[in-house]
Amino acid sequence: MTRKHKFPSWTLFLAVCAVGIGGTFQYGYNVSIINAPTQHIHRFLNETWISRYHMELSPDLLTFLWSVIASIFSLGGLCGALIGGSMAIRLGRKGALLMNNIIAVLAAILMGISFPTGLFELLIVGRFLIGINSGIGICVQPLYIGEVAPKHLRGGMAMGSSIFLTGGILTGQIIGLRELLGGEMYWPLLLSSSSFPAFAQLLFLPWFPESPRYLLIDRGDELRCAKALKRFHGSLQYQREMEDIQQECFALDGEKPRKPWQLFTDRGVRWQLITVIVMTMGQQLSGINAIYFYATYIFEQAGISAEKIPYVTLGTGACECLTALTCGLLIDYVGRRYLIIGGYLLMILWSIVLTFSLTYQELYSWVPYVSMTSIFAFILSFGLGPGGITNTLTAELFIQSSRPAAYVIGGTISWISFFTIGMLFPFIVKGLKQYCFLVFLLECSLVAAFIFLVIPETKNKSFLEIKKEFHKLNFGGKNKEKETELYERRQLHDEF
């Protein structure tokens, strides 16, 4: 019997790094860096308007233009999510990621030259394009990692997406400090610095093979698949992975990659799809945005000066990065269910604590420190569960033919939720103030209950085994054989 390695081979580890630096790292980095130059961009918009129209920009129009620059990233991300699945099927997982870097480089050039040319429209177009890049990266990177990882390491390796995302946020916070590129003279360089991760991926990713699952199941190239598996797992260990892929290929029986809309009418993936939608919305609407909104206020109440708050905020980015690493180490030992349910339960606890501490913030001198501790604890809880495991489960719940379409749907839901919470959140906070955390508490409770009742443990299971776990949910206990036979006949009819 072949011995399982507790850690991935160096080739696997470096492949995860090569896809991560131009994938979810870009998303985290570009979400983070836009915060530092806010005042400088406001000044640039006003000066450009005066030079063009010989009048100052009205406060309302300035707010609108800034909102467009900030939120157009989400619209680009939505577009990227919609085309990411098709790119992954046509160009391959590796090919789609490499092509995606061309968009990132073009975006970086446009944002970099916006200031010297005096064209803020280039800044808007650049933010839209980098949003497309991020949307594609978030869709394709987990696909590649989930397909190259052996099943006993799949959870830990899939956490690479979250590790690089949080690493991108932290790097953006550091680079955006006024001592580095956050100063008034350097903000165009800060925004165009997203080209460096793109060039890094273009340099390193070509050295690694395409996804073996894609090569055999989608392309029917057994020779290249075996060669890729030997690179990833070694000549002595690759056979077990080859057998697993062949079993899935046999079960699919030549089934073509599904379109996103086909999944909505396919009873065989009904509960997997519901799970992805609930978990993706749960992740975005969990209250993590409220935590970042209140962070500055709470830090000020704790006596931290405005000049030092950006450095304290680095602690929140470091917290997310630390928990992503911790989750990556624990996920294949503890399991997905325990971590994600535990994360949501802890977030419920800290939502209660924050509601009370923010209510009595000015009553006692020590209460702001309770609030500050709760903020870091909430971020740690989010990173340990919902922040990391949602994308991992999306890869595991679907077989090869449905997986790209599932990521398109999950990505679309994620970006729509991200945009919606960005638009509605200021009104929620204005209306409910600190009691907004009670809304997030309810949402976290419902998602935790759903996961507990519906989602099976996927640790150390093949994609086909996980599919069988959902079979009973999708078809029910009564007349299961008859319904399954009808479903299979319908599938064969659709193929012809």
Short mmCIF file of C-alpha atoms in Angstrom, two decimals:
data_model
loop_
_atom_site.label_atom_id
_atom_site.label_comp_id
_atom_site.label_asym_id
_atom_site.label_seq_id
_atom_site.Cartn_x
_atom_site.Cartn_y
_atom_site.Cartn_z
CA MET A 1 0.00 0.00 0.00
CA THR A 2 1.40 3.42 -0.95
CA ARG A 3 2.08 5.82 1.88
CA LYS A 4 0.28 9.16 1.94
CA HIS A 5 2.45 12.23 2.32
CA LYS A 6 1.32 14.65 5.03
CA PHE A 7 2.65 17.59 3.02
CA PRO A 8 2.51 18.38 -0.71
CA SER A 9 5.56 17.89 -2.89
CA TRP A 10 7.69 20.93 -3.67
CA THR A 11 6.27 21.02 -7.20
CA LEU A 12 2.70 21.13 -5.86
CA PHE A 13 3.58 23.77 -3.27
CA LEU A 14 5.32 26.00 -5.83
CA ALA A 15 2.45 25.52 -8.31
CA VAL A 16 0.01 26.82 -5.68
CA CYS A 17 2.28 29.85 -5.16
CA ALA A 18 2.54 30.45 -8.93
CA VAL A 19 -1.25 30.46 -9.43
CA GLY A 20 -1.89 32.37 -6.19
CA ILE A 21 0.34 35.38 -6.89
CA GLY A 22 -1.63 36.33 -10.02
CA GLY A 23 -4.97 35.00 -8.77
CA THR A 24 -6.59 35.80 -5.43
CA PHE A 25 -3.54 37.85 -4.36
CA GLN A 26 -4.52 40.40 -7.03
CA TYR A 27 -8.06 40.59 -5.65
CA GLY A 28 -6.92 41.19 -2.06
CA TYR A 29 -4.21 43.63 -3.14
CA ASN A 30 -6.53 45.76 -5.31
CA VAL A 31 -9.30 45.84 -2.71
CA SER A 32 -6.75 47.07 -0.17
CA ILE A 33 -4.65 49.66 -2.07
CA ILE A 34 -7.58 51.88 -3.10
CA ASN A 35 -8.12 53.00 0.53
CA ALA A 36 -4.73 54.71 1.04
CA PRO A 37 -4.88 57.35 -1.74
CA THR A 38 -8.52 58.38 -1.22
CA GLN A 39 -7.73 62.04 -0.39
CA HIS A 40 -5.10 62.29 -3.13
CA ILE A 41 -7.55 60.99 -5.76
CA HIS A 42 -10.19 63.47 -4.51
CA ARG A 43 -7.67 66.27 -5.05
CA PHE A 44 -6.75 64.92 -8.51
CA LEU A 45 -10.43 64.81 -9.54
CA ASN A 46 -11.00 68.38 -8.36
CA GLU A 47 -7.87 69.78 -10.03
CA THR A 48 -8.68 68.00 -13.31
CA TRP A 49 -12.23 69.38 -13.26
CA ILE A 50 -10.96 72.94 -12.64
CA SER A 51 -8.42 72.70 -15.49
CA ARG A 52 -11.12 71.48 -17.89
CA TYR A 53 -14.16 73.53 -16.94
CA HIS A 54 -12.63 76.41 -14.88
CA MET A 55 -14.89 75.67 -11.94
CA GLU A 56 -14.66 73.56 -8.80
CA LEU A 57 -16.22 70.13 -8.61
CA SER A 58 -19.37 70.12 -6.46
CA PRO A 59 -19.20 67.91 -3.33
CA ASP A 60 -22.03 65.70 -4.61
CA LEU A 61 -20.39 65.14 -7.99
CA LEU A 62 -17.02 64.50 -6.30
CA THR A 63 -18.65 61.85 -4.09
CA PHE A 64 -20.32 60.32 -7.15
CA LEU A 65 -17.06 60.13 -9.16
CA TRP A 66 -15.22 58.61 -6.21
CA SER A 67 -18.03 56.08 -5.73
CA VAL A 68 -17.76 55.10 -9.40
CA ILE A 69 -13.97 54.63 -9.11
CA ALA A 70 -14.37 52.50 -5.97
CA SER A 71 -17.42 50.44 -7.01
CA ILE A 72 -16.60 49.88 -10.72
CA PHE A 73 -14.14 47.26 -9.43
CA SER A 74 -17.14 45.14 -8.30
CA LEU A 75 -18.82 45.45 -11.69
CA GLY A 76 -15.60 44.32 -13.36
CA GLY A 77 -15.36 41.43 -10.91
CA LEU A 78 -18.88 40.33 -11.82
CA CYS A 79 -17.99 40.39 -15.55
CA GLY A 80 -14.80 38.43 -14.80
CA ALA A 81 -16.74 35.81 -12.85
CA LEU A 82 -19.18 35.38 -15.75
CA ILE A 83 -16.42 34.70 -18.32
CA GLY A 84 -13.96 32.88 -16.02
CA GLY A 85 -15.62 29.47 -16.36
CA SER A 86 -15.68 29.64 -20.19
CA MET A 87 -12.02 30.70 -20.27
CA ALA A 88 -11.08 27.79 -17.99
CA ILE A 89 -12.80 25.33 -20.36
CA ARG A 90 -11.49 26.78 -23.65
CA LEU A 91 -7.96 27.79 -22.66
CA GLY A 92 -7.43 25.38 -19.77
CA ARG A 93 -6.98 26.41 -16.14
CA LYS A 94 -3.34 27.41 -16.62
CA GLY A 95 -3.99 29.09 -19.99
CA ALA A 96 -6.86 31.17 -18.57
CA LEU A 97 -4.68 32.40 -15.68
CA LEU A 98 -1.82 33.34 -18.04
CA MET A 99 -4.16 35.20 -20.40
CA ASN A 100 -5.74 36.98 -17.44
CA ASN A 101 -2.44 38.73 -16.68
CA ILE A 102 -2.64 40.69 -19.95
CA ILE A 103 -5.80 42.36 -18.56
CA ALA A 104 -3.95 43.17 -15.29
CA VAL A 105 -0.98 44.74 -17.10
CA LEU A 106 -3.29 46.86 -19.31
CA ALA A 107 -5.23 47.98 -16.22
CA ALA A 108 -2.01 48.92 -14.41
CA ILE A 109 -0.81 51.02 -17.38
CA LEU A 110 -4.12 52.90 -17.62
CA MET A 111 -4.23 53.65 -13.87
CA GLY A 112 -0.57 54.69 -13.88
CA ILE A 113 -0.90 57.21 -16.73
CA SER A 114 -4.22 58.69 -15.54
CA PHE A 115 -2.50 61.34 -13.36
CA PRO A 116 0.19 62.57 -15.81
CA THR A 117 -2.35 62.73 -18.67
CA GLY A 118 -5.01 64.39 -16.49
CA LEU A 119 -7.64 61.84 -17.56
CA PHE A 120 -9.52 60.42 -14.56
CA GLU A 121 -11.57 58.36 -17.05
CA LEU A 122 -8.49 56.14 -17.48
CA LEU A 123 -8.57 55.49 -13.74
CA ILE A 124 -12.19 54.33 -14.00
CA VAL A 125 -11.43 52.05 -16.98
CA GLY A 126 -8.32 50.69 -15.20
CA ARG A 127 -10.30 49.86 -12.05
CA PHE A 128 -12.93 48.11 -14.19
CA LEU A 129 -10.28 46.02 -15.95
CA ILE A 130 -8.49 45.06 -12.73
CA GLY A 131 -11.92 44.03 -11.43
CA ILE A 132 -12.33 41.71 -14.45
CA ASN A 133 -8.86 40.31 -13.70
CA SER A 134 -9.82 39.66 -10.07
CA GLY A 135 -13.13 38.04 -11.03
CA ILE A 136 -11.41 35.62 -13.43
CA GLY A 137 -8.64 34.88 -10.90
CA ILE A 138 -11.06 34.06 -8.07
CA CYS A 139 -12.94 31.72 -10.42
CA VAL A 140 -10.04 29.87 -12.08
CA GLN A 141 -7.39 29.66 -9.33
CA PRO A 142 -9.47 27.44 -6.96
CA LEU A 143 -10.37 25.26 -9.96
CA TYR A 144 -6.68 24.61 -10.71
CA ILE A 145 -5.68 24.00 -7.09
CA GLY A 146 -8.70 21.76 -6.36
CA GLU A 147 -7.92 19.63 -9.42
CA VAL A 148 -4.16 19.16 -8.87
CA ALA A 149 -4.38 18.43 -5.11
CA PRO A 150 -4.55 14.84 -3.80
CA LYS A 151 -7.75 14.27 -1.81
CA HIS A 152 -5.98 13.93 1.59
CA LEU A 153 -4.37 17.37 1.06
CA ARG A 154 -7.12 19.04 -0.96
CA GLY A 155 -8.46 21.17 1.90
CA GLY A 156 -5.07 22.52 2.97
CA MET A 157 -3.96 23.24 -0.59
CA ALA A 158 -7.31 24.83 -1.51
CA MET A 159 -6.75 27.20 1.42
CA GLY A 160 -3.92 28.62 -0.70
CA SER A 161 -6.61 30.79 -2.36
CA SER A 162 -7.52 32.38 0.99
CA ILE A 163 -3.90 32.63 2.13
CA PHE A 164 -2.95 34.58 -1.00
CA LEU A 165 -6.11 36.71 -0.80
CA THR A 166 -5.39 37.77 2.79
CA GLY A 167 -1.70 38.11 1.92
CA GLY A 168 -2.73 40.51 -0.87
CA ILE A 169 -4.81 42.58 1.57
CA LEU A 170 -1.93 42.79 4.06
CA THR A 171 0.63 43.62 1.33
CA GLY A 172 -1.67 46.36 0.01
CA GLN A 173 -2.01 47.84 3.49
CA ILE A 174 1.79 47.88 3.92
CA ILE A 175 2.60 49.28 0.44
CA GLY A 176 -0.16 51.88 0.92
CA LEU A 177 1.48 53.43 4.00
CA ARG A 178 2.41 57.08 3.43
CA GLU A 179 6.11 56.27 4.00
CA LEU A 180 6.02 53.92 0.98
CA LEU A 181 3.63 54.49 -1.97
CA GLY A 182 0.69 56.01 -0.07
CA GLY A 183 2.08 59.56 -0.32
CA GLU A 184 0.66 62.24 -2.62
CA MET A 185 3.47 61.96 -5.18
CA TYR A 186 3.37 58.18 -5.50
CA TRP A 187 -0.31 57.12 -5.60
CA PRO A 188 -0.28 56.49 -9.41
CA LEU A 189 2.63 54.08 -8.82
CA LEU A 190 0.66 52.44 -6.01
CA LEU A 191 -2.31 51.72 -8.30
CA SER A 192 -0.11 50.55 -11.18
CA SER A 193 1.92 48.26 -8.88
CA SER A 194 -0.67 45.52 -9.56
CA SER A 195 1.40 44.78 -12.68
CA PHE A 196 4.14 43.17 -10.55
CA PRO A 197 2.06 40.14 -9.44
CA ALA A 198 0.94 39.75 -13.09
CA PHE A 199 4.55 39.72 -14.35
CA ALA A 200 5.51 37.29 -11.57
CA GLN A 201 2.82 34.83 -12.67
CA LEU A 202 3.77 35.20 -16.34
CA LEU A 203 7.35 34.38 -15.35
CA PHE A 204 6.73 31.37 -13.06
CA LEU A 205 3.44 29.64 -14.03
CA PRO A 206 4.59 28.42 -17.50
CA TRP A 207 7.07 26.11 -15.72
CA PHE A 208 4.22 24.07 -14.18
CA PRO A 209 1.86 21.57 -15.88
CA GLU A 210 -1.79 22.08 -16.75
CA SER A 211 -4.41 20.53 -14.43
CA PRO A 212 -4.19 16.72 -14.93
CA ARG A 213 -7.98 16.38 -14.52
CA TYR A 214 -8.55 18.93 -17.27
CA LEU A 215 -6.05 17.16 -19.56
CA LEU A 216 -7.67 13.72 -19.23
CA ILE A 217 -11.38 14.45 -18.71
CA ASP A 218 -11.80 17.58 -20.86
CA ARG A 219 -9.07 17.01 -23.45
CA GLY A 220 -8.75 13.21 -23.43
CA ASP A 221 -4.94 13.48 -23.34
CA GLU A 222 -3.89 10.55 -21.11
CA LEU A 223 -0.18 10.89 -21.93
CA ARG A 224 0.07 14.56 -20.83
CA CYS A 225 -2.12 13.79 -17.81
CA ALA A 226 0.26 11.03 -16.65
CA LYS A 227 3.25 13.31 -17.28
CA ALA A 228 1.67 16.12 -15.23
CA LEU A 229 0.80 13.74 -12.38
CA LYS A 230 4.39 12.47 -12.26
CA ARG A 231 5.59 16.08 -12.00
CA PHE A 232 3.19 16.82 -9.16
CA HIS A 233 3.28 13.56 -7.19
CA GLY A 234 6.43 11.72 -8.26
CA SER A 235 6.85 8.52 -10.31
CA LEU A 236 6.00 6.28 -7.33
CA GLN A 237 2.90 8.10 -6.05
CA TYR A 238 1.08 9.27 -9.19
CA GLN A 239 -0.74 6.00 -9.98
CA ARG A 240 -3.30 6.39 -7.18
CA GLU A 241 -4.25 9.87 -8.45
CA MET A 242 -4.42 8.55 -12.03
CA GLU A 243 -6.88 5.85 -10.97
CA ASP A 244 -9.06 8.42 -9.19
CA ILE A 245 -9.20 10.64 -12.30
CA GLN A 246 -9.93 7.64 -14.55
CA GLN A 247 -12.84 6.60 -12.31
CA GLU A 248 -14.32 10.09 -12.55
CA CYS A 249 -13.75 10.12 -16.32
CA PHE A 250 -15.52 6.74 -16.63
CA ALA A 251 -18.44 7.96 -14.48
CA LEU A 252 -18.84 11.07 -16.65
CA ASP A 253 -18.87 8.89 -19.80
CA GLY A 254 -17.92 11.69 -22.17
CA GLU A 255 -20.26 14.29 -20.63
CA LYS A 256 -19.42 17.76 -21.91
CA PRO A 257 -18.77 20.72 -19.52
CA ARG A 258 -22.09 22.10 -18.30
CA LYS A 259 -23.32 25.66 -18.76
CA PRO A 260 -24.27 27.63 -15.62
CA TRP A 261 -27.98 27.73 -16.53
CA GLN A 262 -27.98 23.93 -16.99
CA LEU A 263 -27.11 23.43 -13.32
CA PHE A 264 -30.32 25.20 -12.25
CA THR A 265 -32.42 22.59 -14.08
CA ASP A 266 -30.29 19.57 -13.05
CA ARG A 267 -31.83 17.75 -10.10
CA GLY A 268 -28.58 15.81 -9.59
CA VAL A 269 -26.78 18.95 -8.30
CA ARG A 270 -29.76 20.76 -6.72
CA TRP A 271 -28.53 20.74 -3.11
CA GLN A 272 -24.89 21.31 -4.06
CA LEU A 273 -25.99 24.46 -5.90
CA ILE A 274 -28.19 25.64 -3.02
CA THR A 275 -25.22 25.05 -0.68
CA VAL A 276 -22.87 27.18 -2.82
CA ILE A 277 -25.42 30.03 -3.05
CA VAL A 278 -26.18 30.01 0.72
CA MET A 279 -22.51 29.79 1.74
CA THR A 280 -21.34 32.45 -0.72
CA MET A 281 -24.04 34.90 0.36
CA GLY A 282 -23.38 33.99 3.99
CA GLN A 283 -19.69 34.80 3.60
CA GLN A 284 -20.34 38.24 2.08
CA LEU A 285 -23.24 39.21 4.38
CA SER A 286 -21.71 37.89 7.61
CA GLY A 287 -20.81 41.31 9.01
CA ILE A 288 -17.10 41.38 8.17
CA ASN A 289 -17.67 44.67 6.28
CA ALA A 290 -19.30 46.16 9.39
CA ILE A 291 -16.22 45.21 11.41
CA TYR A 292 -13.92 47.17 9.09
CA PHE A 293 -16.36 50.09 9.04
CA TYR A 294 -16.35 50.36 12.84
CA ALA A 295 -12.63 49.62 13.26
CA THR A 296 -11.42 53.23 12.83
CA TYR A 297 -14.08 54.58 15.22
CA ILE A 298 -13.26 51.98 17.87
CA PHE A 299 -9.52 52.55 17.57
CA GLU A 300 -10.09 56.31 18.05
CA GLN A 301 -12.24 55.64 21.13
CA ALA A 302 -9.44 53.47 22.55
CA GLY A 303 -7.15 56.52 22.45
CA ILE A 304 -5.17 55.72 19.30
CA SER A 305 -4.28 58.87 17.34
CA ALA A 306 -5.52 59.27 13.76
CA GLU A 307 -1.92 59.18 12.44
CA LYS A 308 -1.30 55.77 14.02
CA ILE A 309 -4.60 54.11 13.01
CA PRO A 310 -3.26 52.90 9.59
CA TYR A 311 -0.54 51.00 11.45
CA VAL A 312 -3.06 49.44 13.87
CA THR A 313 -5.22 48.51 10.86
CA LEU A 314 -2.28 46.42 9.67
CA GLY A 315 -3.12 44.20 12.65
CA THR A 316 -6.51 43.36 11.11
CA GLY A 317 -4.82 42.32 7.85
CA ALA A 318 -2.25 40.29 9.79
CA CYS A 319 -5.11 38.61 11.71
CA GLU A 320 -6.80 37.49 8.49
CA CYS A 321 -3.51 36.21 7.09
CA LEU A 322 -2.72 34.31 10.31
CA THR A 323 -6.12 32.62 10.45
CA ALA A 324 -5.95 31.62 6.76
CA LEU A 325 -2.61 29.91 7.47
CA THR A 326 -4.01 28.28 10.62
CA CYS A 327 -7.12 27.08 8.77
CA GLY A 328 -4.88 25.63 6.04
CA LEU A 329 -3.02 23.57 8.64
CA LEU A 330 -6.19 22.40 10.43
CA ILE A 331 -8.67 21.76 7.62
CA ASP A 332 -7.49 18.27 6.66
CA TYR A 333 -7.27 17.18 10.31
CA VAL A 334 -10.35 18.78 11.89
CA GLY A 335 -12.60 18.70 8.81
CA ARG A 336 -14.61 21.34 6.94
CA ARG A 337 -17.85 21.12 8.93
CA TYR A 338 -16.32 21.67 12.38
CA LEU A 339 -14.25 24.64 11.23
CA ILE A 340 -16.95 26.50 9.32
CA ILE A 341 -19.72 25.89 11.89
CA GLY A 342 -17.29 26.80 14.70
CA GLY A 343 -16.32 29.99 12.82
CA TYR A 344 -19.94 31.10 12.46
CA LEU A 345 -20.74 30.30 16.12
CA LEU A 346 -17.77 32.38 17.28
CA MET A 347 -18.87 35.24 15.01
CA ILE A 348 -22.32 35.08 16.65
CA LEU A 349 -20.67 35.35 20.07
CA TRP A 350 -18.51 38.36 19.10
CA SER A 351 -21.52 40.06 17.42
CA ILE A 352 -23.31 39.96 20.79
CA VAL A 353 -20.23 41.28 22.63
CA LEU A 354 -19.76 44.08 20.07
CA THR A 355 -23.42 45.14 20.27
CA PHE A 356 -23.14 45.56 24.05
CA SER A 357 -19.67 47.15 24.04
CA LEU A 358 -20.60 49.69 21.31
CA THR A 359 -23.82 50.54 23.19
CA TYR A 360 -21.87 51.30 26.40
CA GLN A 361 -18.73 52.56 24.62
CA GLU A 362 -18.60 55.89 26.49
CA LEU A 363 -19.85 54.65 29.87
CA TYR A 364 -16.60 53.10 31.12
CA SER A 365 -13.01 53.80 30.04
CA TRP A 366 -12.23 50.09 29.55
CA VAL A 367 -15.16 49.32 27.20
CA PRO A 368 -13.38 50.54 24.00
CA TYR A 369 -10.67 47.96 24.66
CA VAL A 370 -13.34 45.23 24.82
CA SER A 371 -14.63 46.48 21.46
CA MET A 372 -11.12 46.48 20.01
CA THR A 373 -10.49 42.91 21.23
CA SER A 374 -13.86 41.84 19.78
CA ILE A 375 -12.94 43.26 16.36
CA PHE A 376 -9.77 41.17 16.18
CA ALA A 377 -11.61 38.11 17.55
CA PHE A 378 -14.39 38.49 14.93
CA ILE A 379 -11.80 38.70 12.12
CA LEU A 380 -10.01 35.61 13.47
CA SER A 381 -13.32 33.70 13.64
CA PHE A 382 -14.23 34.73 10.07
CA GLY A 383 -10.85 33.66 8.70
CA LEU A 384 -10.97 30.34 10.54
CA GLY A 385 -14.31 29.34 9.00
CA PRO A 386 -16.36 31.22 6.36
CA GLY A 387 -13.45 33.24 4.97
CA GLY A 388 -11.41 30.20 4.00
CA ILE A 389 -13.61 27.15 3.58
CA THR A 390 -16.37 28.52 1.30
CA ASN A 391 -14.22 28.39 -1.86
CA THR A 392 -12.76 25.02 -0.85
CA LEU A 393 -16.22 23.44 -0.62
CA THR A 394 -17.28 24.86 -3.99
CA ALA A 395 -14.46 22.88 -5.62
CA GLU A 396 -15.33 19.69 -3.73
CA LEU A 397 -19.12 19.56 -4.17
CA PHE A 398 -19.08 19.21 -7.98
CA ILE A 399 -17.55 16.79 -10.45
CA GLN A 400 -15.43 17.89 -13.41
CA SER A 401 -18.23 18.64 -15.89
CA SER A 402 -20.13 20.92 -13.46
CA ARG A 403 -17.27 22.56 -11.54
CA PRO A 404 -16.47 25.54 -13.86
CA ALA A 405 -20.19 26.42 -14.12
CA ALA A 406 -20.52 26.17 -10.32
CA TYR A 407 -17.65 28.64 -9.90
CA VAL A 408 -19.32 31.03 -12.37
CA ILE A 409 -22.54 30.91 -10.31
CA GLY A 410 -20.68 31.18 -6.98
CA GLY A 411 -18.54 34.05 -8.27
CA THR A 412 -21.56 35.91 -9.66
CA ILE A 413 -23.44 35.58 -6.35
CA SER A 414 -20.31 36.70 -4.46
CA TRP A 415 -19.77 39.85 -6.55
CA ILE A 416 -23.47 40.79 -6.53
CA SER A 417 -23.54 40.35 -2.72
CA PHE A 418 -20.29 42.35 -2.42
CA PHE A 419 -21.74 45.19 -4.50
CA THR A 420 -25.13 45.10 -2.71
CA ILE A 421 -23.65 45.22 0.79
CA GLY A 422 -21.37 48.07 -0.36
CA MET A 423 -24.39 50.07 -1.53
CA LEU A 424 -26.78 49.24 1.34
CA PHE A 425 -24.35 49.03 4.24
CA PRO A 426 -24.07 52.81 4.93
CA PHE A 427 -27.87 53.00 5.21
CA ILE A 428 -28.00 49.93 7.47
CA VAL A 429 -25.42 51.46 9.81
CA LYS A 430 -27.11 54.88 9.72
CA GLY A 431 -30.47 53.36 10.60
CA LEU A 432 -29.49 50.68 13.11
CA LYS A 433 -26.10 51.97 14.33
CA GLN A 434 -24.39 49.32 16.51
CA TYR A 435 -27.55 47.17 16.43
CA CYS A 436 -26.67 46.27 12.82
CA PHE A 437 -24.65 43.42 14.35
CA LEU A 438 -27.93 41.82 15.46
CA VAL A 439 -28.87 41.49 11.75
CA PHE A 440 -25.53 39.84 11.03
CA LEU A 441 -25.97 37.64 14.10
CA LEU A 442 -29.26 36.33 12.69
CA GLU A 443 -27.68 35.73 9.28
CA CYS A 444 -24.73 33.83 10.79
CA SER A 445 -27.14 31.70 12.87
CA LEU A 446 -29.20 30.72 9.80
CA VAL A 447 -26.14 29.82 7.71
CA ALA A 448 -24.61 27.78 10.58
CA ALA A 449 -27.91 25.88 10.97
CA PHE A 450 -28.05 25.20 7.21
CA ILE A 451 -24.49 23.85 7.17
CA PHE A 452 -25.18 21.64 10.21
CA LEU A 453 -28.34 20.14 8.65
CA VAL A 454 -27.33 19.86 4.98
CA ILE A 455 -23.58 19.68 4.28
CA PRO A 456 -21.77 16.36 4.84
CA GLU A 457 -18.10 16.17 5.80
CA THR A 458 -15.94 16.07 2.64
CA LYS A 459 -12.55 15.42 4.26
CA ASN A 460 -10.52 12.63 2.55
CA LYS A 461 -13.33 11.88 0.07
CA SER A 462 -13.09 11.74 -3.71
CA PHE A 463 -15.35 13.93 -5.85
CA LEU A 464 -17.47 10.88 -6.73
CA GLU A 465 -17.86 9.92 -3.06
CA ILE A 466 -19.03 13.45 -2.23
CA LYS A 467 -21.51 13.28 -5.14
CA LYS A 468 -22.97 10.08 -3.63
CA GLU A 469 -23.34 11.83 -0.25
CA PHE A 470 -25.66 14.38 -1.89
CA HIS A 471 -27.52 11.78 -3.94
CA LYS A 472 -30.08 11.05 -1.21
CA LEU A 473 -30.75 14.76 -0.63
CA ASN A 474 -31.23 15.39 -4.34
CA PHE A 475 -33.53 12.43 -5.01
CA GLY A 476 -35.04 11.68 -1.58
CA GLY A 477 -35.44 8.35 0.14
CA LYS A 478 -38.67 7.16 -1.51
CA ASN A 479 -38.62 5.77 -5.05
CA LYS A 480 -34.93 6.63 -5.15
CA GLU A 481 -33.96 3.96 -7.68
CA LYS A 482 -36.84 4.83 -10.01
CA GLU A 483 -36.09 8.59 -9.86
CA THR A 484 -32.37 7.97 -10.39
CA GLU A 485 -33.10 5.81 -13.46
CA LEU A 486 -35.35 8.52 -14.93
CA TYR A 487 -32.70 11.15 -14.21
CA GLU A 488 -29.99 9.09 -15.94
CA ARG A 489 -32.21 8.52 -18.99
CA ARG A 490 -32.85 12.26 -19.19
CA GLN A 491 -29.11 12.92 -19.01
CA LEU A 492 -28.44 10.46 -21.87
CA HIS A 493 -31.24 12.10 -23.92
CA ASP A 494 -29.67 15.54 -23.34
CA GLU A 495 -26.28 14.24 -24.50
CA PHE A 496 -27.73 13.05 -27.83
#
